[in-house]
mmCIF file with all atom_site columns, C-alpha atoms and ligand atoms in Angstrom:
data_model
loop_
_atom_site.group_PDB
_atom_site.id
_atom_site.type_symbol
_atom_site.label_atom_id
_atom_site.label_alt_id
_atom_site.label_comp_id
_atom_site.label_asym_id
_atom_site.label_entity_id
_atom_site.label_seq_id
_atom_site.pdbx_PDB_ins_code
_atom_site.Cartn_x
_atom_site.Cartn_y
_atom_site.Cartn_z
_atom_site.occupancy
_atom_site.B_iso_or_equiv
_atom_site.pdbx_formal_charge
_atom_site.auth_seq_id
_atom_site.auth_comp_id
_atom_site.auth_asym_id
_atom_site.auth_atom_id
_atom_site.pdbx_PDB_model_num
ATOM   1  C  CA  . MET A 1 1  ? 4.737  18.311 2.080  1.00 92.00 ? 68  MET A CA  1
ATOM   2  C  CA  . LEU A 1 2  ? 6.830  15.742 3.870  1.00 94.00 ? 69  LEU A CA  1
ATOM   3  C  CA  . GLU A 1 3  ? 4.977  12.972 5.634  1.00 95.00 ? 70  GLU A CA  1
ATOM   4  C  CA  . LEU A 1 4  ? 7.311  12.936 8.646  1.00 97.00 ? 71  LEU A CA  1
ATOM   5  C  CA  . ARG A 1 5  ? 6.926  9.218  9.334  1.00 98.00 ? 72  ARG A CA  1
ATOM   6  C  CA  . PRO A 1 6  ? 7.149  8.273  13.011 1.00 98.00 ? 73  PRO A CA  1
ATOM   7  C  CA  . ASN A 1 7  ? 9.632  5.397  12.902 1.00 97.00 ? 74  ASN A CA  1
ATOM   8  C  CA  . CYS A 1 8  ? 12.616 3.775  11.243 1.00 97.00 ? 75  CYS A CA  1
ATOM   9  C  CA  . GLU A 1 9  ? 11.405 1.364  8.564  1.00 96.00 ? 76  GLU A CA  1
ATOM   10 C  CA  . CYS A 1 10 ? 14.278 -0.977 9.410  1.00 96.00 ? 77  CYS A CA  1
ATOM   11 C  CA  . CYS A 1 11 ? 14.592 -1.197 13.220 1.00 95.00 ? 78  CYS A CA  1
ATOM   12 C  CA  . ASP A 1 12 ? 11.263 0.436  14.185 1.00 95.00 ? 79  ASP A CA  1
ATOM   13 C  CA  . ARG A 1 13 ? 12.944 2.970  16.437 1.00 96.00 ? 80  ARG A CA  1
ATOM   14 C  CA  . ASP A 1 14 ? 10.843 6.068  17.126 1.00 97.00 ? 81  ASP A CA  1
ATOM   15 C  CA  . LEU A 1 15 ? 11.793 9.072  15.032 1.00 98.00 ? 82  LEU A CA  1
ATOM   16 C  CA  . PRO A 1 16 ? 9.806  12.028 16.347 1.00 97.00 ? 83  PRO A CA  1
ATOM   17 C  CA  . PRO A 1 17 ? 9.514  15.073 14.071 1.00 97.00 ? 84  PRO A CA  1
ATOM   18 C  CA  . GLN A 1 18 ? 12.159 16.961 16.025 1.00 96.00 ? 85  GLN A CA  1
ATOM   19 C  CA  . SER A 1 19 ? 14.656 14.095 15.834 1.00 97.00 ? 86  SER A CA  1
ATOM   20 C  CA  . THR A 1 20 ? 17.968 14.836 14.171 1.00 98.00 ? 87  THR A CA  1
ATOM   21 C  CA  . GLU A 1 21 ? 18.520 11.077 13.724 1.00 98.00 ? 88  GLU A CA  1
ATOM   22 C  CA  . ALA A 1 22 ? 15.890 10.720 10.974 1.00 98.00 ? 89  ALA A CA  1
ATOM   23 C  CA  . MET A 1 23 ? 17.139 10.134 7.436  1.00 98.00 ? 90  MET A CA  1
ATOM   24 C  CA  . ILE A 1 24 ? 14.970 10.131 4.310  1.00 98.00 ? 91  ILE A CA  1
ATOM   25 C  CA  . CYS A 1 25 ? 15.191 9.616  0.548  1.00 98.00 ? 92  CYS A CA  1
ATOM   26 C  CA  . THR A 1 26 ? 13.251 11.593 -2.048 1.00 97.00 ? 93  THR A CA  1
ATOM   27 C  CA  . TYR A 1 27 ? 10.353 9.146  -1.681 1.00 97.00 ? 94  TYR A CA  1
ATOM   28 C  CA  . GLU A 1 28 ? 10.274 9.704  2.086  1.00 97.00 ? 95  GLU A CA  1
ATOM   29 C  CA  . CYS A 1 29 ? 11.484 6.210  2.939  1.00 97.00 ? 96  CYS A CA  1
ATOM   30 C  CA  . THR A 1 30 ? 12.529 6.886  6.540  1.00 98.00 ? 97  THR A CA  1
ATOM   31 C  CA  . PHE A 1 31 ? 15.384 5.392  8.523  1.00 98.00 ? 98  PHE A CA  1
ATOM   32 C  CA  . CYS A 1 32 ? 17.374 6.175  11.637 1.00 98.00 ? 99  CYS A CA  1
ATOM   33 C  CA  . ARG A 1 33 ? 20.923 7.375  11.307 1.00 98.00 ? 100 ARG A CA  1
ATOM   34 C  CA  . SER A 1 34 ? 22.458 4.183  12.625 1.00 96.00 ? 101 SER A CA  1
ATOM   35 C  CA  . CYS A 1 35 ? 20.627 1.938  10.114 1.00 97.00 ? 102 CYS A CA  1
ATOM   36 C  CA  . THR A 1 36 ? 21.457 4.394  7.346  1.00 98.00 ? 103 THR A CA  1
ATOM   37 C  CA  . ASP A 1 37 ? 25.158 4.238  8.183  1.00 97.00 ? 104 ASP A CA  1
ATOM   38 C  CA  . THR A 1 38 ? 25.654 0.634  9.231  1.00 96.00 ? 105 THR A CA  1
ATOM   39 C  CA  . VAL A 1 39 ? 23.036 -1.322 7.258  1.00 96.00 ? 106 VAL A CA  1
ATOM   40 C  CA  . PHE A 1 40 ? 22.508 0.716  4.096  1.00 97.00 ? 107 PHE A CA  1
ATOM   41 C  CA  . LYS A 1 41 ? 25.713 2.776  3.787  1.00 97.00 ? 108 LYS A CA  1
ATOM   42 C  CA  . GLY A 1 42 ? 23.768 5.928  2.960  1.00 98.00 ? 109 GLY A CA  1
ATOM   43 C  CA  . ARG A 1 43 ? 21.644 4.420  0.154  1.00 98.00 ? 110 ARG A CA  1
ATOM   44 C  CA  . CYS A 1 44 ? 17.928 3.803  0.352  1.00 98.00 ? 111 CYS A CA  1
ATOM   45 C  CA  . PRO A 1 45 ? 17.277 0.033  0.044  1.00 97.00 ? 112 PRO A CA  1
ATOM   46 C  CA  . ASN A 1 46 ? 13.932 0.664  -1.665 1.00 97.00 ? 113 ASN A CA  1
ATOM   47 C  CA  . CYS A 1 47 ? 14.892 3.053  -4.438 1.00 97.00 ? 114 CYS A CA  1
ATOM   48 C  CA  . GLY A 1 48 ? 18.705 3.191  -4.367 1.00 98.00 ? 115 GLY A CA  1
ATOM   49 C  CA  . GLY A 1 49 ? 18.630 6.930  -3.756 1.00 98.00 ? 116 GLY A CA  1
ATOM   50 C  CA  . GLU A 1 50 ? 20.554 9.090  -1.349 1.00 98.00 ? 117 GLU A CA  1
ATOM   51 C  CA  . LEU A 1 51 ? 19.495 9.200  2.286  1.00 98.00 ? 118 LEU A CA  1
ATOM   52 C  CA  . VAL A 1 52 ? 19.859 12.632 3.837  1.00 98.00 ? 119 VAL A CA  1
ATOM   53 C  CA  . ARG A 1 53 ? 18.941 14.110 7.186  1.00 98.00 ? 120 ARG A CA  1
ATOM   54 C  CA  . ARG A 1 54 ? 15.276 14.932 7.451  1.00 98.00 ? 121 ARG A CA  1
ATOM   55 C  CA  . PRO A 1 55 ? 14.733 18.632 8.067  1.00 97.00 ? 122 PRO A CA  1
ATOM   56 C  CA  . ILE A 1 56 ? 13.001 19.664 11.274 1.00 97.00 ? 123 ILE A CA  1
ATOM   57 C  CA  . ARG A 1 57 ? 9.599  21.249 10.775 1.00 96.00 ? 124 ARG A CA  1
ATOM   58 C  CA  . PRO A 1 58 ? 9.185  24.341 12.981 1.00 96.00 ? 125 PRO A CA  1
ATOM   59 C  CA  . ALA A 1 59 ? 6.978  23.754 16.017 1.00 94.00 ? 126 ALA A CA  1
ATOM   60 C  CA  . ASP A 1 60 ? 4.275  26.219 14.972 1.00 96.00 ? 127 ASP A CA  1
ATOM   61 C  CA  . LYS A 1 61 ? 4.001  24.544 11.554 1.00 96.00 ? 128 LYS A CA  1
ATOM   62 C  CA  . LEU A 1 62 ? 3.934  21.155 13.206 1.00 96.00 ? 129 LEU A CA  1
ATOM   63 C  CA  . ALA A 1 63 ? 0.816  22.179 15.087 1.00 95.00 ? 130 ALA A CA  1
ATOM   64 C  CA  . GLU A 1 64 ? -0.859 23.135 11.795 1.00 96.00 ? 131 GLU A CA  1
ATOM   65 C  CA  . GLN A 1 65 ? 0.426  20.149 9.803  1.00 95.00 ? 132 GLN A CA  1
ATOM   66 C  CA  . PRO A 1 66 ? 0.972  17.285 12.207 1.00 95.00 ? 133 PRO A CA  1
ATOM   67 C  CA  . PRO A 1 67 ? 3.332  14.408 11.376 1.00 96.00 ? 134 PRO A CA  1
ATOM   68 C  CA  . ALA A 1 68 ? 2.167  11.049 10.021 1.00 96.00 ? 135 ALA A CA  1
ATOM   69 C  CA  . THR A 1 69 ? 1.068  8.513  12.625 1.00 96.00 ? 136 THR A CA  1
ATOM   70 C  CA  . LYS A 1 70 ? 1.064  5.371  10.497 1.00 96.00 ? 137 LYS A CA  1
ATOM   71 C  CA  . ARG A 1 71 ? 4.164  3.308  11.180 1.00 97.00 ? 138 ARG A CA  1
ATOM   72 C  CA  . THR A 1 72 ? 5.941  1.783  8.196  1.00 95.00 ? 139 THR A CA  1
ATOM   73 C  CA  . LEU A 1 73 ? 7.998  -1.324 8.859  1.00 95.00 ? 140 LEU A CA  1
ATOM   74 C  CA  . LYS A 1 74 ? 9.688  -3.210 6.054  1.00 94.00 ? 141 LYS A CA  1
ATOM   75 C  CA  . PRO A 1 75 ? 12.366 -5.806 6.740  1.00 90.00 ? 142 PRO A CA  1
ATOM   76 C  CA  . HIS A 1 76 ? 15.493 -5.492 4.644  1.00 94.00 ? 143 HIS A CA  1
ATOM   77 C  CA  . PRO A 1 77 ? 18.601 -7.678 4.784  1.00 93.00 ? 144 PRO A CA  1
ATOM   78 C  CA  . GLY A 1 78 ? 20.572 -6.581 7.841  1.00 93.00 ? 145 GLY A CA  1
ATOM   79 C  CA  . CYS A 1 79 ? 17.596 -5.136 9.681  1.00 92.00 ? 146 CYS A CA  1
ATOM   80 C  CA  . ALA A 1 80 ? 17.080 -6.246 13.251 1.00 78.00 ? 147 ALA A CA  1
ATOM   81 C  CA  . PRO A 1 81 ? 13.699 -5.105 14.529 1.00 63.00 ? 148 PRO A CA  1
ATOM   82 C  CA  . ARG A 1 82 ? 13.628 -4.467 18.242 1.00 59.00 ? 149 ARG A CA  1
ATOM   83 C  CA  . PRO A 1 83 ? 11.584 -6.996 20.209 1.00 59.00 ? 150 PRO A CA  1
HETATM 84 ZN ZN1 . LIG B 2 .  ? 16.806 2.057  12.300 1.00 58.81 ? 59  LIG B ZN1 1
HETATM 85 ZN ZN1 . LIG B 2 .  ? 13.763 5.333  -1.115 1.00 58.81 ? 60  LIG B ZN1 1
#
């Protein structure tokens, strides 16, 4: 099951489970769409894999299996965390 991490690892923007801006790799490294496009050019900086749009978990399933709450923040070259 996907972890559904709550934020972009690069800029720390919130990425709620229903967000269509969330992008993930096969290891669930999670980024926003703008970091994916502008900073990483579609490649995960951790594993080199493809970043694709994270699917939206249906609301009823979300109630049963809530998203992760632990924020992951890892600076990469080009990342500008919000103050
Ligand atoms: Zn970001
Ligand atoms: Zn990755």
